[in-house]
Coordinates of C-alpha atoms and ligand atoms in Angstrom, one line a residue:
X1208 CA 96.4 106.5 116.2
X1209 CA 98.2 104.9 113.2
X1210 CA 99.3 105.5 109.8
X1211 CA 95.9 107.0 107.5
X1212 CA 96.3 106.3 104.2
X1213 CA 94.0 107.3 100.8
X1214 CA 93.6 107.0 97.2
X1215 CA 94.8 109.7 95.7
X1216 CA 93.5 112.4 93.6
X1217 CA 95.1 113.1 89.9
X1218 CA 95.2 116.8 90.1
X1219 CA 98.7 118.3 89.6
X1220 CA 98.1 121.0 92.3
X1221 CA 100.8 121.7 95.1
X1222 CA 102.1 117.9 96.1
X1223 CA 102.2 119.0 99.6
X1224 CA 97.9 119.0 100.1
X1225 CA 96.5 116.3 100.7
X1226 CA 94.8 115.4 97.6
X1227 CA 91.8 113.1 98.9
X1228 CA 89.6 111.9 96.5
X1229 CA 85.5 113.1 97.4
X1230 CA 84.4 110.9 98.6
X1231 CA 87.6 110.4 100.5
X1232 CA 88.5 106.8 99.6
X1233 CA 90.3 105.4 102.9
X1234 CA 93.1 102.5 102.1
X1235 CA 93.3 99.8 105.2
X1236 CA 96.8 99.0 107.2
X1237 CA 95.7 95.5 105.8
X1238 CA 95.7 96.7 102.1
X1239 CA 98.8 98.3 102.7
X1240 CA 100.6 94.7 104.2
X1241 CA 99.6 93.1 101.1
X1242 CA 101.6 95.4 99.2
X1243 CA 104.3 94.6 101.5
X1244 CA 104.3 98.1 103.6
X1245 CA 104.5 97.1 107.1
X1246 CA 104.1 100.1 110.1
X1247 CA 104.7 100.4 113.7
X1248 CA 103.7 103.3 116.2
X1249 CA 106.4 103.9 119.1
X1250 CA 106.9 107.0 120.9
X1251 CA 109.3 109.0 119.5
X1252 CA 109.3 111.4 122.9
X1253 CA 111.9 108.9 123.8
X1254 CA 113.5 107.9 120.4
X1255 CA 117.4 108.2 121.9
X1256 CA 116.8 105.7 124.9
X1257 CA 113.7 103.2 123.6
X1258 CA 113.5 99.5 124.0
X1259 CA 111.1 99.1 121.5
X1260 CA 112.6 101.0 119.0
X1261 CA 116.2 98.8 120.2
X1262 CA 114.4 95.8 119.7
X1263 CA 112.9 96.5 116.2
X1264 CA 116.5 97.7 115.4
X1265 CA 117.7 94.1 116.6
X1266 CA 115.4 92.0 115.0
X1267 CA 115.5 93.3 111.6
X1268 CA 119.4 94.4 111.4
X1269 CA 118.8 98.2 110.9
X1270 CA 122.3 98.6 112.4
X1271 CA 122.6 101.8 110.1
X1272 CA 120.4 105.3 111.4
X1273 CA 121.2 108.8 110.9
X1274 CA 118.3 111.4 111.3
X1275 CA 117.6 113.5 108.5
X1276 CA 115.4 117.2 108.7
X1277 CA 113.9 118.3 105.7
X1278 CA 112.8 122.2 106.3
X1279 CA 113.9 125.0 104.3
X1280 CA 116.4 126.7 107.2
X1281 CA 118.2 123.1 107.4
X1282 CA 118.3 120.8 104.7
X1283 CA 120.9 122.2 102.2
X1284 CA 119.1 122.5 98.5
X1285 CA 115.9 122.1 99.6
X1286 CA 113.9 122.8 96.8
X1287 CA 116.0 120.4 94.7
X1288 CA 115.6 117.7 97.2
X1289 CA 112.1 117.8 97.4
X1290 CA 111.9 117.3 93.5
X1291 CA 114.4 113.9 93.7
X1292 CA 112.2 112.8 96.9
X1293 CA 108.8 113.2 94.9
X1294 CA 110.1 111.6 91.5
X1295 CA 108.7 108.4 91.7
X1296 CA 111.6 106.1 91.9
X1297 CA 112.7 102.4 93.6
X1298 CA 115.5 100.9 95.9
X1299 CA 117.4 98.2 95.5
X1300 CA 116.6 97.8 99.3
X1301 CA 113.8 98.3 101.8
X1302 CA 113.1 102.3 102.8
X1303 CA 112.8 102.4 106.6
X1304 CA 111.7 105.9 107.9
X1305 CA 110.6 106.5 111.5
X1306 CA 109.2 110.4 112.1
X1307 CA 110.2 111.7 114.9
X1308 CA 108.7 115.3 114.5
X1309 CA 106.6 116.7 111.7
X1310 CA 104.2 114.8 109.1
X1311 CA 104.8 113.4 105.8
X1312 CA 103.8 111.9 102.9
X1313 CA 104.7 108.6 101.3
X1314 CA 102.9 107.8 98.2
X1315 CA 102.6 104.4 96.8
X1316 CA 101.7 102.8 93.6
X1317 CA 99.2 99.8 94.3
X1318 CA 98.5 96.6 91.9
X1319 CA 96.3 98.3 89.8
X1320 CA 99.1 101.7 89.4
X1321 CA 97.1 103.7 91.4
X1322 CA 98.4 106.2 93.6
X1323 CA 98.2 105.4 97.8
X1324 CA 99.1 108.4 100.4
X1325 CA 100.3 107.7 103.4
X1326 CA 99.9 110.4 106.5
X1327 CA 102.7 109.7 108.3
X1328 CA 102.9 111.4 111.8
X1329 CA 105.3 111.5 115.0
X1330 CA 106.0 108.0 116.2
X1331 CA 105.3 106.3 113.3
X1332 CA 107.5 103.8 111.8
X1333 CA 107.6 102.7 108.3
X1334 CA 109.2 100.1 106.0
X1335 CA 108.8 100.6 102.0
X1336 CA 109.8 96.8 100.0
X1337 CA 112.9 96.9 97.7
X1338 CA 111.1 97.3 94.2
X1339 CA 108.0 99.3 95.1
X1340 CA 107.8 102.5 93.5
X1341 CA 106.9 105.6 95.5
X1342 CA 108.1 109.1 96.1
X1343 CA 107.9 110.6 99.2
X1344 CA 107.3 114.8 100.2
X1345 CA 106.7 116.4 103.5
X1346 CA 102.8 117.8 103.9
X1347 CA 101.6 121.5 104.5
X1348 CA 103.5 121.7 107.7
X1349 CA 106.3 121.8 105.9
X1350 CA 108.5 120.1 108.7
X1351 CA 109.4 116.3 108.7
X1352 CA 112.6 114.9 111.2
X1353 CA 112.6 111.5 110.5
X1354 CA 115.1 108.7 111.3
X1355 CA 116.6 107.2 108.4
X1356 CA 117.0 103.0 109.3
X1357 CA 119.3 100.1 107.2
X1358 CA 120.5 97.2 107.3
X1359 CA 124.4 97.6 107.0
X1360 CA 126.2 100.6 105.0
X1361 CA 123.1 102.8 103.6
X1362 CA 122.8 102.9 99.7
X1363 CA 120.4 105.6 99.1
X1364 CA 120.7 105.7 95.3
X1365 CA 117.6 105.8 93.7
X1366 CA 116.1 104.6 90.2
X1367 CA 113.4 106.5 89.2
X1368 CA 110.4 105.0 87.1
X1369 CA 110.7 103.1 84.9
X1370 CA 113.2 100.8 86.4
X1371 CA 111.7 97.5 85.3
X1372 CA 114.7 95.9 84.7
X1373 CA 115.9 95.3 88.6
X1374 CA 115.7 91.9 89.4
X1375 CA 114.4 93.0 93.0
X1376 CA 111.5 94.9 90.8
X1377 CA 110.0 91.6 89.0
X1378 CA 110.5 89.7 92.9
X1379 CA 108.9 92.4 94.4
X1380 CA 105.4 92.0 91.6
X1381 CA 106.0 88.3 91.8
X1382 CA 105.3 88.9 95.7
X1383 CA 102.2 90.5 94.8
X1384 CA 100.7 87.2 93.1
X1385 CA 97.7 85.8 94.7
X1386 CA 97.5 88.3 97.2
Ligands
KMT1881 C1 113.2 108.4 99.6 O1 114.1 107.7 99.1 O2 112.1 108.5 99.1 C2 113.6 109.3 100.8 O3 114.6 109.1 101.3 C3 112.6 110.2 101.3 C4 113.1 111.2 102.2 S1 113.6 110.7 103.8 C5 112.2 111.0 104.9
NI1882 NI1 112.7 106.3 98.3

């Protein structure tokens, strides 16, 4: 199994459902390339001691990875963080999240503004473009241990919307073009 991802309802109900649209209307992994979000499945059983994940880590310089647990008992301010993490905001660099345990959401805007979910479960890797604006919050389970990637010393500052003026904002919609 792989990433599922959706077009989103507009109802301001709890964040943390699933909010499908009825019909549910299902967004492909090729949909989600063109908008520059790549994914990987690995098997995150063996996270500390995995080739695959090494050689992902190799090719793309992530030489930066700390793990991060967002659950009320161990992630200090967790209300407040959940609020930052589901403002929809950009980086200045890619977002590379791998879940080791728990599920998540990742919503982000497509070319038209509309809202995309991603279901992201254990063993799923994902990379988020510089420039794209998303927000991200953990689902019903209320449990999400993912490992945070980068490439050199992390900068997790975040610009929330509208941040038009980044350079690395117009590449990232010029990238978009004729795709
Ligand atoms: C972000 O910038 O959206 C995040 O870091 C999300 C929380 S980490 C799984
Ligand atoms: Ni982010």
């Amino acid at each position: 199994m792989g990433i599922e991802a959706w077009y989103m309802d507009s109802t301001d109900e709890d964040p943390q459902k699933p909010h499908r649209l009825e019909p549910n209307q299902p967004v492909s992994l090729d949909e989600l390339k063109k908008l520059g979000v790549f994914s990987v499945k690995l098997n995150a059983d063996i996270y500390e001691n995995d080739p695959e994940l090494e050689q992902i880590r190799k090719d793309q310089g992530y030489s930066y990875m700390d793990i991060i647990t967002i659950r009320r008992d161990t992630l200090p301010d967790y209300e407040a963080k959940l609020k930052i993490f589901y403002s929809e905001h950009l980086h200045l660099d890619d977002e590379i999240r791998y879940v080791l345990d728990g599920q998540a959401y990742f919503d982000i805007r497509d070319k038209q503004d509309r809202w995309i979910r991603i279901w992201m479960t254990k063993g799923e890797l994902i990379t988020l473009p510089a420039g794209i604006y998303h927000r991200f919050t953990p689902d019903e389970t209320h449990f999400t241990k993912a490992m945070r990637l980068f490439i050199g010393e992390p900068v997790w500052k975040a610009y929330n919307r509208p941040a038009d003026e980044f350079e690395i904002r117009h590449k990232y919609v010029a990238s978009l073009q004729g795709s």
